[in-house]
PDB file of C-alpha atoms in Angstrom:
ATOM      1  CA  UNK A   1       2.195  -6.664   1.062  1.00  0.00           C
ATOM      2  CA  UNK A   2       0.999  -3.854  -1.179  1.00  0.00           C
ATOM      3  CA  UNK A   3       3.903  -1.938  -2.726  1.00  0.00           C
ATOM      4  CA  UNK A   4       3.118   1.413  -4.367  1.00  0.00           C
ATOM      5  CA  UNK A   5       4.801   2.270  -7.663  1.00  0.00           C
ATOM      6  CA  UNK A   6       7.223   5.192  -7.943  1.00  0.00           C
ATOM      7  CA  UNK A   7       4.459   7.118  -9.746  1.00  0.00           C
ATOM      8  CA  UNK A   8       2.148   6.450  -6.800  1.00  0.00           C
ATOM      9  CA  UNK A   9       4.644   8.109  -4.455  1.00  0.00           C
ATOM     10  CA  UNK A  10       5.034  11.015  -6.866  1.00  0.00           C
ATOM     11  CA  UNK A  11       1.253  11.552  -7.082  1.00  0.00           C
ATOM     12  CA  UNK A  12       0.613  11.150  -3.363  1.00  0.00           C
ATOM     13  CA  UNK A  13      -0.429  14.225  -1.401  1.00  0.00           C
ATOM     14  CA  UNK A  14       1.063  12.809   1.811  1.00  0.00           C
ATOM     15  CA  UNK A  15       3.855  15.030   3.153  1.00  0.00           C
ATOM     16  CA  UNK A  16       6.381  12.234   3.708  1.00  0.00           C
ATOM     17  CA  UNK A  17       8.962  14.662   5.115  1.00  0.00           C
ATOM     18  CA  UNK A  18       6.567  15.651   7.915  1.00  0.00           C
ATOM     19  CA  UNK A  19       5.768  12.082   9.042  1.00  0.00           C
ATOM     20  CA  UNK A  20       6.779  11.073  12.538  1.00  0.00           C
ATOM     21  CA  UNK A  21       8.404   7.695  13.154  1.00  0.00           C
ATOM     22  CA  UNK A  22       5.088   6.304  14.425  1.00  0.00           C
ATOM     23  CA  UNK A  23       3.170   7.682  11.421  1.00  0.00           C
ATOM     24  CA  UNK A  24       5.731   6.080   9.089  1.00  0.00           C
ATOM     25  CA  UNK A  25       5.339   2.717  10.869  1.00  0.00           C
ATOM     26  CA  UNK A  26       1.544   3.022  10.711  1.00  0.00           C
ATOM     27  CA  UNK A  27       1.675   3.817   6.993  1.00  0.00           C
ATOM     28  CA  UNK A  28       3.910   0.813   6.331  1.00  0.00           C
ATOM     29  CA  UNK A  29       1.752  -1.512   8.453  1.00  0.00           C
ATOM     30  CA  UNK A  30      -1.350  -0.347   6.567  1.00  0.00           C
ATOM     31  CA  UNK A  31       0.212  -1.810   3.408  1.00  0.00           C
ATOM     32  CA  UNK A  32       0.700  -5.278   4.954  1.00  0.00           C
ATOM     33  CA  UNK A  33      -1.770  -8.046   5.772  1.00  0.00           C
ATOM     34  CA  UNK A  34      -0.896 -11.228   7.668  1.00  0.00           C
ATOM     35  CA  UNK A  35      -0.321 -14.366   5.677  1.00  0.00           C
ATOM     36  CA  UNK A  36       0.395 -15.063   2.040  1.00  0.00           C
ATOM     37  CA  UNK A  37      -2.599 -14.189  -0.111  1.00  0.00           C
ATOM     38  CA  UNK A  38      -2.793 -14.479  -3.876  1.00  0.00           C
ATOM     39  CA  UNK A  39      -5.038 -12.013  -5.699  1.00  0.00           C
ATOM     40  CA  UNK A  40      -7.942 -14.439  -6.154  1.00  0.00           C
ATOM     41  CA  UNK A  41      -7.901 -15.151  -2.403  1.00  0.00           C
ATOM     42  CA  UNK A  42      -8.148 -11.425  -1.649  1.00  0.00           C
ATOM     43  CA  UNK A  43     -11.054 -11.111  -4.051  1.00  0.00           C
ATOM     44  CA  UNK A  44     -12.834 -14.091  -2.463  1.00  0.00           C
ATOM     45  CA  UNK A  45     -12.229 -12.760   1.067  1.00  0.00           C
ATOM     46  CA  UNK A  46     -13.556  -9.285   0.127  1.00  0.00           C
ATOM     47  CA  UNK A  47     -11.869  -7.775   3.214  1.00  0.00           C
ATOM     48  CA  UNK A  48      -8.671  -8.310   5.217  1.00  0.00           C
ATOM     49  CA  UNK A  49      -7.284  -6.742   8.376  1.00  0.00           C
ATOM     50  CA  UNK A  50      -3.968  -4.927   7.984  1.00  0.00           C
ATOM     51  CA  UNK A  51      -1.097  -4.970  10.467  1.00  0.00           C
ATOM     52  CA  UNK A  52      -2.248  -1.486  11.498  1.00  0.00           C
ATOM     53  CA  UNK A  53      -4.557  -2.331  14.379  1.00  0.00           C
ATOM     54  CA  UNK A  54      -8.243  -1.768  13.691  1.00  0.00           C
ATOM     55  CA  UNK A  55      -7.762  -1.000   9.990  1.00  0.00           C
ATOM     56  CA  UNK A  56      -8.793  -3.188   7.072  1.00  0.00           C
ATOM     57  CA  UNK A  57      -8.813  -3.092   3.292  1.00  0.00           C
ATOM     58  CA  UNK A  58     -11.676  -4.101   1.016  1.00  0.00           C
ATOM     59  CA  UNK A  59     -11.115  -5.905  -2.289  1.00  0.00           C
ATOM     60  CA  UNK A  60     -13.228  -6.043  -5.428  1.00  0.00           C
ATOM     61  CA  UNK A  61     -12.727  -6.777  -9.109  1.00  0.00           C
ATOM     62  CA  UNK A  62     -13.805  -4.852 -12.172  1.00  0.00           C
ATOM     63  CA  UNK A  63     -13.062  -6.008 -15.725  1.00  0.00           C
ATOM     64  CA  UNK A  64     -10.719  -8.725 -14.405  1.00  0.00           C
ATOM     65  CA  UNK A  65      -8.635  -6.223 -12.438  1.00  0.00           C
ATOM     66  CA  UNK A  66      -8.310  -6.276  -8.654  1.00  0.00           C
ATOM     67  CA  UNK A  67      -8.979  -3.054  -6.732  1.00  0.00           C
ATOM     68  CA  UNK A  68      -8.478  -2.056  -3.117  1.00  0.00           C
ATOM     69  CA  UNK A  69     -10.967   0.200  -1.379  1.00  0.00           C
ATOM     70  CA  UNK A  70      -9.670   2.058   1.663  1.00  0.00           C
ATOM     71  CA  UNK A  71     -11.932   4.709   3.129  1.00  0.00           C
ATOM     72  CA  UNK A  72     -13.124   7.003   0.333  1.00  0.00           C
ATOM     73  CA  UNK A  73     -10.161   6.028  -1.890  1.00  0.00           C
ATOM     74  CA  UNK A  74      -9.364   3.154  -4.208  1.00  0.00           C
ATOM     75  CA  UNK A  75      -6.230   1.710  -5.757  1.00  0.00           C
ATOM     76  CA  UNK A  76      -5.734  -0.701  -8.630  1.00  0.00           C
ATOM     77  CA  UNK A  77      -3.411  -3.674  -8.301  1.00  0.00           C
ATOM     78  CA  UNK A  78      -1.070  -3.232 -11.262  1.00  0.00           C
ATOM     79  CA  UNK A  79       1.072  -6.358 -10.782  1.00  0.00           C
ATOM     80  CA  UNK A  80      -0.116  -9.223  -8.638  1.00  0.00           C
ATOM     81  CA  UNK A  81       1.144 -12.393  -7.025  1.00  0.00           C
ATOM     82  CA  UNK A  82       4.866 -11.607  -6.939  1.00  0.00           C
ATOM     83  CA  UNK A  83       6.191 -14.467  -4.822  1.00  0.00           C
ATOM     84  CA  UNK A  84       9.160 -13.737  -2.542  1.00  0.00           C
ATOM     85  CA  UNK A  85      10.816 -15.558   0.342  1.00  0.00           C
ATOM     86  CA  UNK A  86       9.039 -13.247   2.820  1.00  0.00           C
ATOM     87  CA  UNK A  87       5.575 -13.270   1.260  1.00  0.00           C
ATOM     88  CA  UNK A  88       3.456 -12.199  -1.683  1.00  0.00           C
ATOM     89  CA  UNK A  89       3.771  -8.678  -3.104  1.00  0.00           C
ATOM     90  CA  UNK A  90       1.064  -6.870  -5.038  1.00  0.00           C
ATOM     91  CA  UNK A  91       2.094  -3.631  -6.768  1.00  0.00           C
ATOM     92  CA  UNK A  92      -0.521  -0.877  -6.423  1.00  0.00           C
ATOM     93  CA  UNK A  93      -1.016   2.448  -8.180  1.00  0.00           C
ATOM     94  CA  UNK A  94      -1.492   4.521  -4.998  1.00  0.00           C
ATOM     95  CA  UNK A  95       0.005   4.954  -1.561  1.00  0.00           C
ATOM     96  CA  UNK A  96      -2.774   3.651   0.693  1.00  0.00           C
ATOM     97  CA  UNK A  97      -3.620   6.684   2.789  1.00  0.00           C
ATOM     98  CA  UNK A  98      -4.620   6.464   6.445  1.00  0.00           C
ATOM     99  CA  UNK A  99      -6.501   9.271   8.212  1.00  0.00           C
ATOM    100  CA  UNK A 100      -4.475  11.902  10.033  1.00  0.00           C
ATOM    101  CA  UNK A 101      -1.372  12.009   7.859  1.00  0.00           C
ATOM    102  CA  UNK A 102       0.024  15.435   6.946  1.00  0.00           C
ATOM    103  CA  UNK A 103      -0.726  16.587   3.408  1.00  0.00           C
ATOM    104  CA  UNK A 104       1.212  18.755   1.026  1.00  0.00           C
ATOM    105  CA  UNK A 105       0.174  20.693  -2.034  1.00  0.00           C
ATOM    106  CA  UNK A 106       3.222  19.862  -4.141  1.00  0.00           C
ATOM    107  CA  UNK A 107       2.635  16.495  -5.797  1.00  0.00           C
ATOM    108  CA  UNK A 108       6.228  15.382  -6.070  1.00  0.00           C
ATOM    109  CA  UNK A 109       8.513  13.509  -3.734  1.00  0.00           C
ATOM    110  CA  UNK A 110      12.233  13.360  -4.203  1.00  0.00           C
ATOM    111  CA  UNK A 111      13.474   9.905  -5.127  1.00  0.00           C
ATOM    112  CA  UNK A 112      15.935   9.817  -2.219  1.00  0.00           C
ATOM    113  CA  UNK A 113      13.100   9.970   0.337  1.00  0.00           C
ATOM    114  CA  UNK A 114      11.118   7.358  -1.627  1.00  0.00           C
ATOM    115  CA  UNK A 115      14.122   5.014  -1.671  1.00  0.00           C
ATOM    116  CA  UNK A 116      14.638   5.423   2.079  1.00  0.00           C
ATOM    117  CA  UNK A 117      10.991   4.541   2.756  1.00  0.00           C
ATOM    118  CA  UNK A 118      11.294   1.476   0.513  1.00  0.00           C
ATOM    119  CA  UNK A 119      14.426   0.298   2.356  1.00  0.00           C
ATOM    120  CA  UNK A 120      12.660   0.718   5.713  1.00  0.00           C
ATOM    121  CA  UNK A 121       9.757  -1.260   4.299  1.00  0.00           C
ATOM    122  CA  UNK A 122      11.931  -4.133   3.103  1.00  0.00           C
ATOM    123  CA  UNK A 123      13.893  -4.176   6.361  1.00  0.00           C
ATOM    124  CA  UNK A 124      10.670  -4.476   8.370  1.00  0.00           C
ATOM    125  CA  UNK A 125       9.650  -7.495   6.255  1.00  0.00           C
ATOM    126  CA  UNK A 126      12.937  -9.320   6.675  1.00  0.00           C
ATOM    127  CA  UNK A 127      12.641 -12.339   8.975  1.00  0.00           C
ATOM    128  CA  UNK A 128      14.423 -12.277  12.286  1.00  0.00           C
TER     129      UNK A 128
END
């Protein structure tokens, strides 16, 4: 799973308040790949399919740092290989944007909305 930092949410131009339930699910699924993959495995694989059908992420390294390429954008993995009971988390410096999401001009997101999205995210990862 790729978990954006709070700063990543704050800098994102996605209008989170305008997302539909399906768009929110798609956005969350775009941040998850099947299996447990450490950073070196992602680098070696170069590309992995996400849980969002038909969408994949590309991986490359520069100066010993792992990056994710998604469409015309890129994100740096800030913290990697955080092992949890439900999988491996990699903290990224951007919300991985999928085409078709509503945009906003204001580059801030209230922390309440960010916390709600995070709780939905964690709930969707919980087994059972």
